[in-house]
PDB file of C-alpha atoms and ligand atoms in Angstrom:
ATOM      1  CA  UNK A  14     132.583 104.836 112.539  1.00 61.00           C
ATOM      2  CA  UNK A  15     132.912 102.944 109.636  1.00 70.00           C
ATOM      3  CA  UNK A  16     130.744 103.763 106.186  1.00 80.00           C
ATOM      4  CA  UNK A  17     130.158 102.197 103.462  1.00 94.00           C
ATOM      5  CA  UNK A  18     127.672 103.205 100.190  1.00 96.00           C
ATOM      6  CA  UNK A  19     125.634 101.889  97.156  1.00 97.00           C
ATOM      7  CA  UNK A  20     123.958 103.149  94.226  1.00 97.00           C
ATOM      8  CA  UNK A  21     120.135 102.568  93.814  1.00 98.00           C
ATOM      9  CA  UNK A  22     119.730 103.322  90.097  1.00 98.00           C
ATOM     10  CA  UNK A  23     116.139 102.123  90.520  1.00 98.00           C
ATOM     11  CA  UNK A  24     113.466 100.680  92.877  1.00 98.00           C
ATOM     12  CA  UNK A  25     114.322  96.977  92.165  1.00 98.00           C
ATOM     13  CA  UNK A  26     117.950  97.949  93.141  1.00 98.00           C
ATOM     14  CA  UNK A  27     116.609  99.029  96.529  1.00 98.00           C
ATOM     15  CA  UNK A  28     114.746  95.778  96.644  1.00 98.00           C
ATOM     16  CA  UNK A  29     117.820  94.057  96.101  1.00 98.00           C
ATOM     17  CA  UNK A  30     119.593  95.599  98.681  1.00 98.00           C
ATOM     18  CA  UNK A  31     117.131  94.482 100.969  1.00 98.00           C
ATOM     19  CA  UNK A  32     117.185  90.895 100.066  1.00 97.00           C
ATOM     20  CA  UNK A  33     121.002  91.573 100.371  1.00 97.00           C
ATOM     21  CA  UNK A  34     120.645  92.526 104.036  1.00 98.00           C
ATOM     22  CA  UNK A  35     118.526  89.982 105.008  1.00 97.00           C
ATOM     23  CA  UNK A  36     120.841  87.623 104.343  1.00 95.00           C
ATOM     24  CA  UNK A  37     123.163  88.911 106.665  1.00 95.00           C
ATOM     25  CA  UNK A  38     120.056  89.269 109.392  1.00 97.00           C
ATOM     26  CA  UNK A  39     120.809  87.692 112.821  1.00 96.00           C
ATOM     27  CA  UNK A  40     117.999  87.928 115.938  1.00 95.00           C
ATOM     28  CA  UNK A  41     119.078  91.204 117.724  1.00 95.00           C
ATOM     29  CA  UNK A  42     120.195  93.398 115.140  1.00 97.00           C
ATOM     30  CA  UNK A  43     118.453  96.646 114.651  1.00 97.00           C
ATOM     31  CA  UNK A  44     118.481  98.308 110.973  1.00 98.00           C
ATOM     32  CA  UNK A  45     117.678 102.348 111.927  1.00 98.00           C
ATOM     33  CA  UNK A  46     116.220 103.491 108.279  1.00 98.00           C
ATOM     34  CA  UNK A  47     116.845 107.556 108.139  1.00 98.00           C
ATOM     35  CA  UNK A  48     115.865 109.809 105.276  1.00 98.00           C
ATOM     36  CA  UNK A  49     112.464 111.987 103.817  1.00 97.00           C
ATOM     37  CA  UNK A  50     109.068 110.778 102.979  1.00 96.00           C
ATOM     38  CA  UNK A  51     109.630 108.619  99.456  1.00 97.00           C
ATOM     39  CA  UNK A  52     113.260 107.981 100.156  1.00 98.00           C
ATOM     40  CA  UNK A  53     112.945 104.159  99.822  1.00 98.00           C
ATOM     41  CA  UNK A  54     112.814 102.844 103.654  1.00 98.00           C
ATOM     42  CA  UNK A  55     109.581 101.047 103.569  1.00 98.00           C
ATOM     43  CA  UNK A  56     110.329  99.410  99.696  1.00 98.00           C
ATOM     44  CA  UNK A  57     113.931  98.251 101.276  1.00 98.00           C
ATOM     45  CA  UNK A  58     112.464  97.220 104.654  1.00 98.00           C
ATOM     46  CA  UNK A  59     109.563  94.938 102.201  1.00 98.00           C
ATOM     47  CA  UNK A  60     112.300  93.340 100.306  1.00 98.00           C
ATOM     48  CA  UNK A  61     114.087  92.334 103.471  1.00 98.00           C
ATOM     49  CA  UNK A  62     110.893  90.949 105.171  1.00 98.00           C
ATOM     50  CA  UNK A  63     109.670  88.971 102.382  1.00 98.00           C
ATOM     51  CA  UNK A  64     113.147  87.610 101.636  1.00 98.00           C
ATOM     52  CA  UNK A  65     113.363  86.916 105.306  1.00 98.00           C
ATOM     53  CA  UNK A  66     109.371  85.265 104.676  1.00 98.00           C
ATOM     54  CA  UNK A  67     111.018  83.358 101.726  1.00 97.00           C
ATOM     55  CA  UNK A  68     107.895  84.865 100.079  1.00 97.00           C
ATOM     56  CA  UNK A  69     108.366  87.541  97.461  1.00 96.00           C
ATOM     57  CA  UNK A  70     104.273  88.235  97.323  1.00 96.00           C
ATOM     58  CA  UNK A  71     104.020  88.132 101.146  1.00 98.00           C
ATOM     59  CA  UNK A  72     101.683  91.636 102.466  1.00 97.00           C
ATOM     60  CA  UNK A  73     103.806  93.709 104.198  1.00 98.00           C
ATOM     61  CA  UNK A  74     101.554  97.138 104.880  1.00 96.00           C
ATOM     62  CA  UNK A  75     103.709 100.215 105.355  1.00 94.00           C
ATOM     63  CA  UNK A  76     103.546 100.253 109.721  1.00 96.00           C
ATOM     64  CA  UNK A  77     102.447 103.862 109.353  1.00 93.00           C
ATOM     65  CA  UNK A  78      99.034 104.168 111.506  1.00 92.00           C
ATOM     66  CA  UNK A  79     100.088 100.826 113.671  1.00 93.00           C
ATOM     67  CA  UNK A  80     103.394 102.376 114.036  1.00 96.00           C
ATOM     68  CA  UNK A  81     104.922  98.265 114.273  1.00 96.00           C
ATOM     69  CA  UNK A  82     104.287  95.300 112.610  1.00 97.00           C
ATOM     70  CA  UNK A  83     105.887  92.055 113.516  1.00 96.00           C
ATOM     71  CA  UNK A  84     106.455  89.244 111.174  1.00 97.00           C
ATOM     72  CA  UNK A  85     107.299  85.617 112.359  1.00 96.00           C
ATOM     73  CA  UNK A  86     110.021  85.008 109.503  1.00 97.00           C
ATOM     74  CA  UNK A  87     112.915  82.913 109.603  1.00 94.00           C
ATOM     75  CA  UNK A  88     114.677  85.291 111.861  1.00 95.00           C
ATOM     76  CA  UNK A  89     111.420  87.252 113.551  1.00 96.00           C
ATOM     77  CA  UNK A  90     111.095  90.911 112.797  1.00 97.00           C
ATOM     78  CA  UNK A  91     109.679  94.083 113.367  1.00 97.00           C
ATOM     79  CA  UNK A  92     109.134  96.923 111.351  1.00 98.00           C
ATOM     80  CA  UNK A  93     108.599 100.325 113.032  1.00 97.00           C
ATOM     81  CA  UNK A  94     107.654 103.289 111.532  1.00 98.00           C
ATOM     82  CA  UNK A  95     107.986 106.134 114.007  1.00 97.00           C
ATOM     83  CA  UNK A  96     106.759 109.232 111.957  1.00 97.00           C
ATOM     84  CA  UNK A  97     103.659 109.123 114.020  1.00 96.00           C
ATOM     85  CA  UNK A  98     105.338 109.076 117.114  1.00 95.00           C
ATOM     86  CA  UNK A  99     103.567 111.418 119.997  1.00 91.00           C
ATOM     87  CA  UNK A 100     105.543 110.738 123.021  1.00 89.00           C
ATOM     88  CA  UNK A 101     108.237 108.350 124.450  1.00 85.00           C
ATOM     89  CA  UNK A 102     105.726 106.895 126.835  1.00 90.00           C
ATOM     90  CA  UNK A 103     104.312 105.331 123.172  1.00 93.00           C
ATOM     91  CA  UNK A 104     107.338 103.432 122.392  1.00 93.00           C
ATOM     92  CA  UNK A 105     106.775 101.712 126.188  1.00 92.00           C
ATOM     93  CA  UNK A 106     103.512 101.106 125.179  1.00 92.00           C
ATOM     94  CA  UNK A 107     104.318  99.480 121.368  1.00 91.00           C
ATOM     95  CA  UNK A 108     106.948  97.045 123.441  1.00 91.00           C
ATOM     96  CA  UNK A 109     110.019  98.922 121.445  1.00 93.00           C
ATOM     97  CA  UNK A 110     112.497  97.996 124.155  1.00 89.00           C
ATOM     98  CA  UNK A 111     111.600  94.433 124.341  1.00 89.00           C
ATOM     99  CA  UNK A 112     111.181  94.056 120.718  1.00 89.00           C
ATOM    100  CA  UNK A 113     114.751  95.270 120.162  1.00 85.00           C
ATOM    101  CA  UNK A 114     115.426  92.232 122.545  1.00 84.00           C
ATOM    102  CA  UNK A 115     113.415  89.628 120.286  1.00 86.00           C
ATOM    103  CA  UNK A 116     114.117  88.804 117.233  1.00 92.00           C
ATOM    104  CA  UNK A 117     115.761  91.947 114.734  1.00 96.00           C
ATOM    105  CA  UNK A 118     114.202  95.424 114.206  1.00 97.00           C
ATOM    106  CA  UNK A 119     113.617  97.384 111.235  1.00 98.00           C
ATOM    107  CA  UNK A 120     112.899 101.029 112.185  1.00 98.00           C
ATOM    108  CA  UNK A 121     111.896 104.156 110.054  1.00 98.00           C
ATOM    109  CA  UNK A 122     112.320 107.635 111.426  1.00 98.00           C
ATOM    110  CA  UNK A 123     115.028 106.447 113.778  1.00 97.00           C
ATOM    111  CA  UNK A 124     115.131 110.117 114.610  1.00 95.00           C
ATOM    112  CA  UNK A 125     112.465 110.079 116.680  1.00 94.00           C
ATOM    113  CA  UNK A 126     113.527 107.198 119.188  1.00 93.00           C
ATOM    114  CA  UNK A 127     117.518 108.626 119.276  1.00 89.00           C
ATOM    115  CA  UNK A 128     118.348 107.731 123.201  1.00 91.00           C
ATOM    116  CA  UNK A 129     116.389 104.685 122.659  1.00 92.00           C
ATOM    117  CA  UNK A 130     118.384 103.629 119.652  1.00 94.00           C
ATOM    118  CA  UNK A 131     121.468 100.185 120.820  1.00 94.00           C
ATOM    119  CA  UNK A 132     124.770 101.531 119.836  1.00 95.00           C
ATOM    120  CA  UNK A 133     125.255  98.688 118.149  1.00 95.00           C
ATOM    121  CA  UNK A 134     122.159  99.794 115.115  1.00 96.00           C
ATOM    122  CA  UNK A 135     123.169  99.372 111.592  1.00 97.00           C
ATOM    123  CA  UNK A 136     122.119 103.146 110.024  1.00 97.00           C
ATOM    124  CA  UNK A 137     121.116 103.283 106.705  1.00 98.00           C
ATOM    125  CA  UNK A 138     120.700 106.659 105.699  1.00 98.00           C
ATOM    126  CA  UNK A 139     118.760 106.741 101.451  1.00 98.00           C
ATOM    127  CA  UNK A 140     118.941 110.025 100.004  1.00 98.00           C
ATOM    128  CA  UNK A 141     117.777 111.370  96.509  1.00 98.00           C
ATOM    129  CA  UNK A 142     119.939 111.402  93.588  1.00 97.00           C
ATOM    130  CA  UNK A 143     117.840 112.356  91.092  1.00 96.00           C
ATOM    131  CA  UNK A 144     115.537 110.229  90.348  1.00 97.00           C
ATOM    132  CA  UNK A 145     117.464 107.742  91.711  1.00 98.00           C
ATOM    133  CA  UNK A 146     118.843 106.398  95.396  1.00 98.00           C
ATOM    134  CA  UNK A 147     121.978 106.303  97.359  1.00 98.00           C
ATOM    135  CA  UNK A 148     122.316 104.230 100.598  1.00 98.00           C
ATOM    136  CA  UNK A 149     124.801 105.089 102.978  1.00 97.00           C
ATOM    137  CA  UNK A 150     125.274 102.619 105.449  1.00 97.00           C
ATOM    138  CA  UNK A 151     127.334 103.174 109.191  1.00 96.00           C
ATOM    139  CA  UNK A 152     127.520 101.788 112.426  1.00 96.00           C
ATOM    140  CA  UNK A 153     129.821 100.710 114.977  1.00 92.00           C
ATOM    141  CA  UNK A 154     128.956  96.904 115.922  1.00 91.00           C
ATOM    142  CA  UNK A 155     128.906  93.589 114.545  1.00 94.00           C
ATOM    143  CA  UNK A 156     125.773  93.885 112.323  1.00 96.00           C
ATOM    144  CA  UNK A 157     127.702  96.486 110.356  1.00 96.00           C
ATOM    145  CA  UNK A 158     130.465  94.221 110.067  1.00 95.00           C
ATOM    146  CA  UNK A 159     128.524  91.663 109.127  1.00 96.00           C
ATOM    147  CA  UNK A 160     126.513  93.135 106.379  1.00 95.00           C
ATOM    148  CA  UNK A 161     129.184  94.991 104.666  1.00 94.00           C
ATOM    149  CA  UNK A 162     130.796  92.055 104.418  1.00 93.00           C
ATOM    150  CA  UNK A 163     127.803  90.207 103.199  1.00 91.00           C
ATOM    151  CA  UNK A 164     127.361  93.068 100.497  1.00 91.00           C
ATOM    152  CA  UNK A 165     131.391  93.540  99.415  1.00 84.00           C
ATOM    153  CA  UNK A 166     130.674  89.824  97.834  1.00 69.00           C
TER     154      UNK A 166
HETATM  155  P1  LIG B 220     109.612 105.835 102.478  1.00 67.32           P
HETATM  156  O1  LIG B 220     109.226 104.636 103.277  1.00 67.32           O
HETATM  157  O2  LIG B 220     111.060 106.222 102.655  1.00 67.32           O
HETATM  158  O3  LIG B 220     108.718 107.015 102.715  1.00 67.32           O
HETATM  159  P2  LIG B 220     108.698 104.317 100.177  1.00 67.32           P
HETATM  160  O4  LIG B 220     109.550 103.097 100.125  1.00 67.32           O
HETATM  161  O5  LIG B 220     107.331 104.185 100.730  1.00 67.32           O
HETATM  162  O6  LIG B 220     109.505 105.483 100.927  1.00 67.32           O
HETATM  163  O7  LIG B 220     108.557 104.939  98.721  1.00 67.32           O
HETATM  164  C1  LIG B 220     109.676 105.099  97.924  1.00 67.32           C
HETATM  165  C2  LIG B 220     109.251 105.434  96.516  1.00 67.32           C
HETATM  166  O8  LIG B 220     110.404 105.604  95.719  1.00 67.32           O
HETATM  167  C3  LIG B 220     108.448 104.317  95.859  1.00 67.32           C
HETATM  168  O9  LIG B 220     107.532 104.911  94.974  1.00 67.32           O
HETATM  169  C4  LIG B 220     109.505 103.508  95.111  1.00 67.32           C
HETATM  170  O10 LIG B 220     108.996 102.908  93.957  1.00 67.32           O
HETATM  171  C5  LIG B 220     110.510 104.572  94.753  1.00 67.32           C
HETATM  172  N1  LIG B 220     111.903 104.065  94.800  1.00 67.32           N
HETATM  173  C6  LIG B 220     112.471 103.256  95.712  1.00 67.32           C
HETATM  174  N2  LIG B 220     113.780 103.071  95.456  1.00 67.32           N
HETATM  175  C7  LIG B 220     114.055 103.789  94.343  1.00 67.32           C
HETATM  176  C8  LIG B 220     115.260 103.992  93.593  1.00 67.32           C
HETATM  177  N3  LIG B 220     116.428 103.431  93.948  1.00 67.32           N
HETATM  178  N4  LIG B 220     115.184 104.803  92.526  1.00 67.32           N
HETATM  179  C9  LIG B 220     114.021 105.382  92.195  1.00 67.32           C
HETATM  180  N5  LIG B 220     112.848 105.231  92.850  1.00 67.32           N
HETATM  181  C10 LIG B 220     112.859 104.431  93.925  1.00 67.32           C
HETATM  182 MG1  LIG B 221     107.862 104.349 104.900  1.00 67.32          MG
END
């Protein structure tokens, strides 16, 4: 599998990342965002959904308690947050399949939807460095390809 990283030296960094990715965004893809509570998933996931909105003020509430929030942006996305999770019978219930089918998919606590995850997700894995960030992204299909390319320029 094929890696690649980026320093986060601050929270606009994070947000530029974001705006980075959604650049690269194509209906389909599914970004799996992995790491703790604070780590950066929901400010990077923002960035990319109001880049994607063409709307830097646009709301975009953190999906905790709804556990999904769709957006009809240029490409049409939703955000998961799966923290909340209590069975696999919810994700039938929040559409998850079928949303992975429309439009692209932003999902937090990946972790808790594995089996369900397309082999072809871009993982982005943020850790702590400090005070700061470092994304690690992998994956093994075209929207990895696509978006390291997309960030190598
Ligand atoms: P998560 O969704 O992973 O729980 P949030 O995005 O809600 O995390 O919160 C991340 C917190 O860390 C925010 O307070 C944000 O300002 C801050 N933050 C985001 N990126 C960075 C960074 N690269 N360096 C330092 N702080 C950051
Ligand atoms: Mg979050």
């Amino acid at each position: 599998m094929a890696g690649l990283e980026r320093f986060l030296a601050d929270e606009a960094a994070t947000a530029r990342l974001g705006e980075d990715l959604a650049m690269a965004l194509r209906p389909g893809d599914v970004l799996a965002l992995k790491g703790d509570l604070g780590a950066g998933k929901s400010t990077l996931a923002r960035a990319l959904i109001r880049a994607l909105a063409d709307d830097t003020a646009l709301d975009v509430p953190s999906p905790t308690f709804t556990l999904v929030q769709s957006y009809d942006t240029r490409v049409p996305v939703h955000h998961f947050d799966l923290y909340r999770l209590s069975s696999a019978s919810e994700l039938d219930e929040l559409g998850f399949d079928d949303a992975l089918t429309q439009g692209a998919a932003l999902v937090e606590w990946p972790q808790r939807a594995e089996t369900r995850m397309p082999a072809s997700a871009l993982w982005i894995e943020l850790d702590h460095q400090g005070e700061a960030r470092r994304a690690s992204l992998s994956g093994q299909g075209a929207t990895f390809e696509r978006a390291a390319r997309s960030l190598a320029m």
